[in-house]
mmCIF file of C-alpha atoms and ligand atoms in Angstrom:
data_model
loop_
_atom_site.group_PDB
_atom_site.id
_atom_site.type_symbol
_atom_site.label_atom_id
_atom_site.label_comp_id
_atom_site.label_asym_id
_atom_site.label_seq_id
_atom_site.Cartn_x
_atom_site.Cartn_y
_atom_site.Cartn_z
ATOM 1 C CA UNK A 1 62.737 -41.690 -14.561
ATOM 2 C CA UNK A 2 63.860 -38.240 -13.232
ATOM 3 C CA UNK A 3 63.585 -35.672 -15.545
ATOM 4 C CA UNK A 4 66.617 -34.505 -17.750
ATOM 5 C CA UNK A 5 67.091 -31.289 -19.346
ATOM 6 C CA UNK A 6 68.699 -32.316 -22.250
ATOM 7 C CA UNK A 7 68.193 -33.797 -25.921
ATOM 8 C CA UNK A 8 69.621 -37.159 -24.703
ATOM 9 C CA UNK A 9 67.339 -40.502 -23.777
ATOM 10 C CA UNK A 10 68.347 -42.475 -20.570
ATOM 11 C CA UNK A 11 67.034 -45.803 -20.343
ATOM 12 C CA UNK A 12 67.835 -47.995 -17.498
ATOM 13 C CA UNK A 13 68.287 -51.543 -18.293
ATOM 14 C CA UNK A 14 67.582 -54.757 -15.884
ATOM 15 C CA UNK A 15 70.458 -57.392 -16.191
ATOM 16 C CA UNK A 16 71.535 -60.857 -13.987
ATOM 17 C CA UNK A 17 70.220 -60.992 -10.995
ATOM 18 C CA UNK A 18 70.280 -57.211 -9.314
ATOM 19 C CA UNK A 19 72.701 -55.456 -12.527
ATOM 20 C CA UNK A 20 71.747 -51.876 -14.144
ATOM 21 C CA UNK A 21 73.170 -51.200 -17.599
ATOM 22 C CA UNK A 22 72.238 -47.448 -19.359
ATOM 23 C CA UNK A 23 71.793 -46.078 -22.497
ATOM 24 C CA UNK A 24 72.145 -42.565 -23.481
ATOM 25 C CA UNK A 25 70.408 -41.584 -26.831
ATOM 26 C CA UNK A 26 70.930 -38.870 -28.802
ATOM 27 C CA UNK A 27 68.145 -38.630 -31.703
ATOM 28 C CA UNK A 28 69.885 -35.598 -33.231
ATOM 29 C CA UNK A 29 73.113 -37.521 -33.998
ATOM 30 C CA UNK A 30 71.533 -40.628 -33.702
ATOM 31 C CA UNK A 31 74.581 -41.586 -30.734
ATOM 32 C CA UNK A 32 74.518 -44.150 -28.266
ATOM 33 C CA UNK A 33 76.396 -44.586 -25.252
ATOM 34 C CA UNK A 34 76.298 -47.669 -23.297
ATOM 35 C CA UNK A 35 77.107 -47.611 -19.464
ATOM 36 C CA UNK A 36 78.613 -51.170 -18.378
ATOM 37 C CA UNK A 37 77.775 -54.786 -19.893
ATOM 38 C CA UNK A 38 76.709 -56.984 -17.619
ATOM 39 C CA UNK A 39 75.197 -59.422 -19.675
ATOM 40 C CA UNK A 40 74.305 -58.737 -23.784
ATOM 41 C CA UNK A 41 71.015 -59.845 -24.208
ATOM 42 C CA UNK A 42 68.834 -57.468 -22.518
ATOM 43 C CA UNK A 43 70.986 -54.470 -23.925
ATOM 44 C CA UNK A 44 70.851 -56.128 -27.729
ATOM 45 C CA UNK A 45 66.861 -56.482 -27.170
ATOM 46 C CA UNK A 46 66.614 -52.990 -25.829
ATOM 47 C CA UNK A 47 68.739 -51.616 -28.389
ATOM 48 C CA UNK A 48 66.883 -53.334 -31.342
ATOM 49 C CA UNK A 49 63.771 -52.283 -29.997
ATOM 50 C CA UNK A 50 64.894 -48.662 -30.350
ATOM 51 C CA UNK A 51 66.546 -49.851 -33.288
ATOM 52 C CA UNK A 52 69.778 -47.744 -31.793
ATOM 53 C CA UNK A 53 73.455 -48.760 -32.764
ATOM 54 C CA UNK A 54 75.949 -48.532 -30.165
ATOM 55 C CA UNK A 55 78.887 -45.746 -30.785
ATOM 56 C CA UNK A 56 80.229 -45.708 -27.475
ATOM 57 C CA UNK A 57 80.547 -48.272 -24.710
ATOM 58 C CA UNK A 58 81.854 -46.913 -21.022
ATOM 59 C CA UNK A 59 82.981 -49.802 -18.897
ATOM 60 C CA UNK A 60 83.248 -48.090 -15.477
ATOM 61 C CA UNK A 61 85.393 -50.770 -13.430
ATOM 62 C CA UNK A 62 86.329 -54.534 -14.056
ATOM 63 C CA UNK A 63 84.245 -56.376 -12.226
ATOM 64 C CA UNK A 64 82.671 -59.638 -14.406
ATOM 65 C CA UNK A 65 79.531 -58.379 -13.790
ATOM 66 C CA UNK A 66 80.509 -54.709 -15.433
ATOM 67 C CA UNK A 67 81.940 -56.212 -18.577
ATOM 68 C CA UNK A 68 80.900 -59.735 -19.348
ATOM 69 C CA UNK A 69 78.935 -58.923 -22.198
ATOM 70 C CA UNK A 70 81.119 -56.404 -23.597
ATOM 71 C CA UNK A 71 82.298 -58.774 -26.888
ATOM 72 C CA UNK A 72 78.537 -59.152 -29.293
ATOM 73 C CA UNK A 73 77.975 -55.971 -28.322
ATOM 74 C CA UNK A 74 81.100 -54.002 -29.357
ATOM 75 C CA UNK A 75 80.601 -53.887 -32.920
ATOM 76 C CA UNK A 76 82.494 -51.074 -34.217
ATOM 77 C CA UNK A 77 81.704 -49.286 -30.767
ATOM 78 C CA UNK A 78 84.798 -47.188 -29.076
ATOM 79 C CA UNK A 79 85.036 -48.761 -25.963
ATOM 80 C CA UNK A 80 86.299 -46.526 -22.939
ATOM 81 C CA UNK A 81 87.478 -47.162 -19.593
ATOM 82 C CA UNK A 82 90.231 -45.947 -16.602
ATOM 83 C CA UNK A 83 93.745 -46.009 -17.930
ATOM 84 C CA UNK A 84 93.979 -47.309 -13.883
ATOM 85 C CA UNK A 85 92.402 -50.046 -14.487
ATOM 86 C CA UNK A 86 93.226 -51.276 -18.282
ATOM 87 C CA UNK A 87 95.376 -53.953 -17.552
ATOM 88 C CA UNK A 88 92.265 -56.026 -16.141
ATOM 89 C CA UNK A 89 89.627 -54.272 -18.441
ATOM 90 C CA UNK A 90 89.319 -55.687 -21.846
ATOM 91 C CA UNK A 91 90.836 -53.914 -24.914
ATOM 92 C CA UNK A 92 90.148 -50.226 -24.697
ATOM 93 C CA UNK A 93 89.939 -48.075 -27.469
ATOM 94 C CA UNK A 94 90.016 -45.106 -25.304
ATOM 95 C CA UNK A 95 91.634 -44.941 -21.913
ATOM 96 C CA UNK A 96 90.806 -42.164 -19.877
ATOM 97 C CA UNK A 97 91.490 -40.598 -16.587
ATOM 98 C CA UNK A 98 90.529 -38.032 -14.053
ATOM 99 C CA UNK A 99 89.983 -34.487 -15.227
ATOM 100 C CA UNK A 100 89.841 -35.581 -18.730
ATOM 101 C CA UNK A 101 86.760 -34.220 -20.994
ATOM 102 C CA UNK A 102 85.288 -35.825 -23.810
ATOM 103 C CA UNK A 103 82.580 -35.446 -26.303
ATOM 104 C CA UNK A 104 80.386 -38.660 -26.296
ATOM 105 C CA UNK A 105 76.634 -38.814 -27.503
ATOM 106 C CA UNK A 106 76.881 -35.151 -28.891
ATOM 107 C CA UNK A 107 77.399 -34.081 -25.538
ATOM 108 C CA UNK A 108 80.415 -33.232 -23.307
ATOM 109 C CA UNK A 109 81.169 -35.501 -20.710
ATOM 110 C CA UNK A 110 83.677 -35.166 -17.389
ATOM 111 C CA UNK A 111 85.670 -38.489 -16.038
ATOM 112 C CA UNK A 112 85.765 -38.705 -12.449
ATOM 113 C CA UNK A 113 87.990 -41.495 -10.711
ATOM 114 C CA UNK A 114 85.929 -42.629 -8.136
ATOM 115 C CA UNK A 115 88.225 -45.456 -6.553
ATOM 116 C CA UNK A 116 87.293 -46.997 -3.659
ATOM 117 C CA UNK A 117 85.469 -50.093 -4.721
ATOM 118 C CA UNK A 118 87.750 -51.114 -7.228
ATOM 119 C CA UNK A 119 90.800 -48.867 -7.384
ATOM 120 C CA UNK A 120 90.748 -47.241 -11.092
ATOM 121 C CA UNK A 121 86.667 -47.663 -10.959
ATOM 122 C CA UNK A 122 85.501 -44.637 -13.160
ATOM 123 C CA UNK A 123 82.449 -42.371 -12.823
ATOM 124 C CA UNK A 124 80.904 -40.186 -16.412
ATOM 125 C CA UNK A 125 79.097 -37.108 -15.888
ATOM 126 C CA UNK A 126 77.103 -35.138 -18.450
ATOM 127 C CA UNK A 127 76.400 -32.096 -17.064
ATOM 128 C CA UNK A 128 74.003 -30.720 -19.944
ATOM 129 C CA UNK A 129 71.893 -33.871 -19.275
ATOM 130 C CA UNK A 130 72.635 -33.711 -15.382
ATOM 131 C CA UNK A 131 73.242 -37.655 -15.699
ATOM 132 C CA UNK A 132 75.982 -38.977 -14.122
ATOM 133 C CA UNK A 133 76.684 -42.616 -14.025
ATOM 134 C CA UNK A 134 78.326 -43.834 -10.830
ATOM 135 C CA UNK A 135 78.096 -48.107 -10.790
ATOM 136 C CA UNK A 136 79.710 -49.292 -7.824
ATOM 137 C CA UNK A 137 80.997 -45.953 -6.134
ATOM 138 C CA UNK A 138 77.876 -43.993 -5.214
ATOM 139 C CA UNK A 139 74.449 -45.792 -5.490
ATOM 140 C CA UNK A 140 71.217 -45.116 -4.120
ATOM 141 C CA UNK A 141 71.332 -44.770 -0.499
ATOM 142 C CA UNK A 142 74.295 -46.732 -0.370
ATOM 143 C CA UNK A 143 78.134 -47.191 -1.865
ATOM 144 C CA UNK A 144 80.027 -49.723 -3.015
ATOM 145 C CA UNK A 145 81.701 -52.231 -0.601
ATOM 146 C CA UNK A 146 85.747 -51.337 -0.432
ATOM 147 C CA UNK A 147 87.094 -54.483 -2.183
ATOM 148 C CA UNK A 148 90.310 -52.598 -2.765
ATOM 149 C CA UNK A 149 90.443 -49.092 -2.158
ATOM 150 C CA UNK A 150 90.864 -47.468 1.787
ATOM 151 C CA UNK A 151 87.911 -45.488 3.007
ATOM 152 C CA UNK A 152 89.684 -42.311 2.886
ATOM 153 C CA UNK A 153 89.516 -42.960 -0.573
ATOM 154 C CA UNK A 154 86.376 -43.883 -0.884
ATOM 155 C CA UNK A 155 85.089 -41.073 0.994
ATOM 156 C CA UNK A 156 87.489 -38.633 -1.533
ATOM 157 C CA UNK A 157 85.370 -40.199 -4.264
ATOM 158 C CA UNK A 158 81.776 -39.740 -2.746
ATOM 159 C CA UNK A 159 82.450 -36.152 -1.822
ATOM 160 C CA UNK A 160 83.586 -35.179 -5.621
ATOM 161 C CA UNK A 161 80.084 -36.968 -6.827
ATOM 162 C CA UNK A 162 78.503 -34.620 -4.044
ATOM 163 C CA UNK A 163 79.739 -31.658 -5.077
ATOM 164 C CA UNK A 164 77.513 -32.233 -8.222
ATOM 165 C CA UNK A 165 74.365 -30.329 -8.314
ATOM 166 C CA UNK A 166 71.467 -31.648 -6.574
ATOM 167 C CA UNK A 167 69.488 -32.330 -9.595
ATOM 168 C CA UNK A 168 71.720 -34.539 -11.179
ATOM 169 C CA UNK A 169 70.315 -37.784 -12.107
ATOM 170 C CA UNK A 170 72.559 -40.754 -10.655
ATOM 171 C CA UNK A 171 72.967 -43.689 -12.498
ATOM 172 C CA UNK A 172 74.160 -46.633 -10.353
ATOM 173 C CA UNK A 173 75.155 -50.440 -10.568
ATOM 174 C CA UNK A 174 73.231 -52.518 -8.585
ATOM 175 C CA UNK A 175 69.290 -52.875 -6.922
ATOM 176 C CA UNK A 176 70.317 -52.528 -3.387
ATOM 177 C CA UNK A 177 68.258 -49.761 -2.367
ATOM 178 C CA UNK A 178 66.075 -51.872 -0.349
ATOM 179 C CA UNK A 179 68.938 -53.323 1.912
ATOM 180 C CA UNK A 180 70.472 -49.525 1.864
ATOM 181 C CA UNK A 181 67.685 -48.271 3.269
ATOM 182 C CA UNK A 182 67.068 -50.830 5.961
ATOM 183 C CA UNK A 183 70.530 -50.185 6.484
ATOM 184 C CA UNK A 184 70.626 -46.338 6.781
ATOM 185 C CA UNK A 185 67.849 -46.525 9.103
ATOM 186 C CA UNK A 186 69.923 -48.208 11.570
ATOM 187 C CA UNK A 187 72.450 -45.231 11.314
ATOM 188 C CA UNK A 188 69.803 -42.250 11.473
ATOM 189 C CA UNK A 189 66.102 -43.093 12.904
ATOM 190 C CA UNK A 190 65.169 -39.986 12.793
ATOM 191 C CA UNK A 191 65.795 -38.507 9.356
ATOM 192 C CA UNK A 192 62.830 -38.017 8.279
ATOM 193 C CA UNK A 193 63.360 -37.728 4.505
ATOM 194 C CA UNK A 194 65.227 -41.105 4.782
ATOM 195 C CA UNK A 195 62.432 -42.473 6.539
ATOM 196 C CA UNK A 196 59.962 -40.945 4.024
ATOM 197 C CA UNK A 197 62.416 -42.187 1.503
ATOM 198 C CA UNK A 198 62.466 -45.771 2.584
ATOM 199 C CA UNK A 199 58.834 -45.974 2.408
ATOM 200 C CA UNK A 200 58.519 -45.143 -1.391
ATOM 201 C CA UNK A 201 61.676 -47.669 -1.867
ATOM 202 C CA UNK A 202 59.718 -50.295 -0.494
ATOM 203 C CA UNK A 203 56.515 -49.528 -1.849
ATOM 204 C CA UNK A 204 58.756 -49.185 -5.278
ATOM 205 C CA UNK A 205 60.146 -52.974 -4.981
ATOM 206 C CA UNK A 206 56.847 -54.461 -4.298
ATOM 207 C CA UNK A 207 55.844 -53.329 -7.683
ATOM 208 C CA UNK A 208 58.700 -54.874 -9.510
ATOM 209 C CA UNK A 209 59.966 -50.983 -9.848
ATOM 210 C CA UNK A 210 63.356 -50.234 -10.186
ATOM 211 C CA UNK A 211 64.597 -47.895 -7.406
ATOM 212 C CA UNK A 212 67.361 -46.328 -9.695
ATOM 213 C CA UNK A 213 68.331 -43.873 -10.736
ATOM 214 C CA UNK A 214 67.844 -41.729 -8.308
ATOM 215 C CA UNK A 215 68.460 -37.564 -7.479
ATOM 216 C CA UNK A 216 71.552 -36.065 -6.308
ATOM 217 C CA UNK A 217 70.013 -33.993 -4.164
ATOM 218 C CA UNK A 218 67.841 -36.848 -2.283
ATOM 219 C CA UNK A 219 71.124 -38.708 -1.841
ATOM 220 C CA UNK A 220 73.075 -36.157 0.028
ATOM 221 C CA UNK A 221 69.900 -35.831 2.222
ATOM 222 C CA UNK A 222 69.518 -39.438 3.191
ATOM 223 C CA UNK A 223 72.338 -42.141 2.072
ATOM 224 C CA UNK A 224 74.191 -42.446 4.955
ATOM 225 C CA UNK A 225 77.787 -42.968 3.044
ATOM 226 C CA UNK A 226 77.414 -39.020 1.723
ATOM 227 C CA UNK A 227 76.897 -37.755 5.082
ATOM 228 C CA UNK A 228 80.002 -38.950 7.355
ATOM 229 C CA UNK A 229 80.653 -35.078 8.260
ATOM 230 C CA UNK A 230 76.914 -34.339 9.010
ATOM 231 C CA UNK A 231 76.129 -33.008 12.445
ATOM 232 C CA UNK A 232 73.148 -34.602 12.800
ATOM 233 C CA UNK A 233 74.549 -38.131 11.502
ATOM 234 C CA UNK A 234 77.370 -37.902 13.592
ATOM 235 C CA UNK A 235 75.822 -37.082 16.420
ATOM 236 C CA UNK A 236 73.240 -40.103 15.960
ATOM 237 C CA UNK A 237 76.359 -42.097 16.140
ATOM 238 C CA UNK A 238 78.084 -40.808 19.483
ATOM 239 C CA UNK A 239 80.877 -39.821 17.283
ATOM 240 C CA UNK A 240 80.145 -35.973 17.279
ATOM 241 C CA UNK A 241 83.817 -34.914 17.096
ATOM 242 C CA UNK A 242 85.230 -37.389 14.987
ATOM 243 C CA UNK A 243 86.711 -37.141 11.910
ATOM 244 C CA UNK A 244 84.545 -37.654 8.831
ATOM 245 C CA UNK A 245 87.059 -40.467 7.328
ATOM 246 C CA UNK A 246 86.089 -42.381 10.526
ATOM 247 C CA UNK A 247 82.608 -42.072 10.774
ATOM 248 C CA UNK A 248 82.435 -43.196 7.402
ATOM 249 C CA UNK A 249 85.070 -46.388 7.900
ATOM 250 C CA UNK A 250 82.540 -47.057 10.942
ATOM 251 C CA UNK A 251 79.098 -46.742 8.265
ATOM 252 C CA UNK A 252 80.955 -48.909 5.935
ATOM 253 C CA UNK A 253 82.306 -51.756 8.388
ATOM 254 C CA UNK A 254 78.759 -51.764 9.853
ATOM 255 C CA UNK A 255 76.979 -52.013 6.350
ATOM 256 C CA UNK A 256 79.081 -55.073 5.587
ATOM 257 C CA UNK A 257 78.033 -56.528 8.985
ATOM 258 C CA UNK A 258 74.499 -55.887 8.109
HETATM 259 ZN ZN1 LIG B 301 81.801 -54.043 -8.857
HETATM 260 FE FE1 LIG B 302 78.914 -54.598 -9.504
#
C-alpha cells in the first residue's frame, strides 16, 4: 500500500470476481468509512477482524456490482451517494453533489462528480490522507468504459482527478491493470515508465498481488486515458493537432475494441 500521511487506515478489500471495496479507519474516533459494496462477506470478515463498525458507507455509482451488498452491512451506517444518481441508488441518507465538503472518518472530504461511466458516478477525496477513491472513473492505467456519459465528459472528469497532487493515493473499482497495461502499450511503445510500469503489474498479478491502489503521480505519467493532450501521446497516435476530446474518444473506442 502507498504510504499515507494521515491518522486514517486504508485497506483494500478483494470482492466477486475482479471488485475492490475500501475501508478508511480512523483509530482516534474509532470511524469507518466504507467505499462501495460489492458483495458483504469479505467486508463483514474484514471488518470483524479489525473488529471496526461501519459509520459511513459511500456508494460511488449504481452499478450491481457497487452496491449489492449494501443491506447486512448498513447497520446504523449513513449511507452517501450522488443526488444524480439517487433515483437508481438505494436509500440514501445523505445525497451529495459536486463541490460539496463533508466531514467523514474525522477527516474532511471533497465530492467530485466524475460522470462519464455512469452519469451521476461520484469520486471522495481526502486530501489530509491524499486518498481519493475513484471506482469506475479513473483506475489504474485505465478508465471506466462510457456506458452513459459522452467522452467530453469523461475526459472533464479525468482531468479534475488530475489536477490532484501527484501523491495522492487512488483508490479504484476493478483489477484491470493487467489488460490496461497491455492496452496502453499499444497506444505509447515507447514510454518508458509505462513500459517499466507494466513490468511490475505483471510481475504483481503473478503473485496473486493486487495492482491497486495506485499513485497519482504514476497515473498521469503512464495511463493513457489521463494523457489525451500529451505531446508525446498524441504524436504516437498521428493525431498531433487534434483536439484532446478526440484523442481521447479514439483511446477509449480502441480500448473497448481491445
Ligand atoms: Zn460500474
Ligand atoms: Fe464496476
Amino acid at each position: 500500500m502507498p504510504e499515507t500521511n494521515a491518522a486514517l487506515e486504508l485497506v483494500t478489500i478483494p470482492c466477486l470476481a475482479d471488485n475492490y471495496a475500501y475501508l478508511l479507519h480512523n483509530a482516534a474516533t474509532g470511524d469507518t468509512v466504507l467505499v462501495d459494496a460489492p458483495e458483504a462477506a469479505p467486508i463483514q470478515a474484514a471488518l470483524e477482524t479489525r473488529g471496526w463498525t461501519l459509520t459511513d458507507i459511500i456508494l460511488t455509482h449504481h452499478h450491481f456490482d457497487h452496491v449489492d451488498g449494501l443491506e447486512p452491512l448498513r447497520g446504523s451506517a449513513r449511507v452517501i451517494g450522488a443526488t444524480q444518481d439517487a433515483d437508481r441508488l438505494p436509500p440514501l441518507d445523505l445525497a451529495v453533489a459536486e463541490g460539496e465538503t463533508l466531514t467523514i472518518c474525522g477527516e474532511t472530504a471533497h465530492v467530485y462528480d466524475v460522470s462519464g461511466h455512469t452519469i451521476g458516478h461520484i469520486a471522495i477525496h481526502f486530501p489530509s490522507s491524499r486518498v481519493v477513491f475513484t471506482a469506475d472513473s479513473l483506475m489504474a492505467l485505465g478508465c471506466g468504459r462510457l456506458f452513459e456519459g459522452t467522452p467530453a465528459q469523461m475526459w472533464d472528469s479525468l482531468q479534475k482527478l488530475r489536477a490532484l497532487p501527484d501523491e495522492t493515493c487512488v483508490c479504484s473499482g476493478h483489477e484491470y491493470t493487467e489488460t490496461n497495461a497491455a492496452f496502453a502499450l499499444t497506444i505509447e511503445p515507447e514510454n518508458s515508465d509505462l513500459i517499466s510500469r507494466a513490468q511490475d503489474v505483471s510481475a504483481a498479478r503473478s503473485n496473486g498481488q493486487a495492482t491497486v491502489p495506485s499513485m497519482l503521480g504514476v497515473e498521469k505519467r503512464t495511463n493513457p486515458f489521463l494523457r489525451a493532450d500529451n505531446a508525446d501521446l498524441k504524436a504516437a497516435l498521428g493525431m498531433a493537432e487534434a483536439d484532446p476530446v478526440d484523442v481521447f474518444a479514439h483511446i477509449r473506442k480502441k480500448r473497448d475494441n481491445f
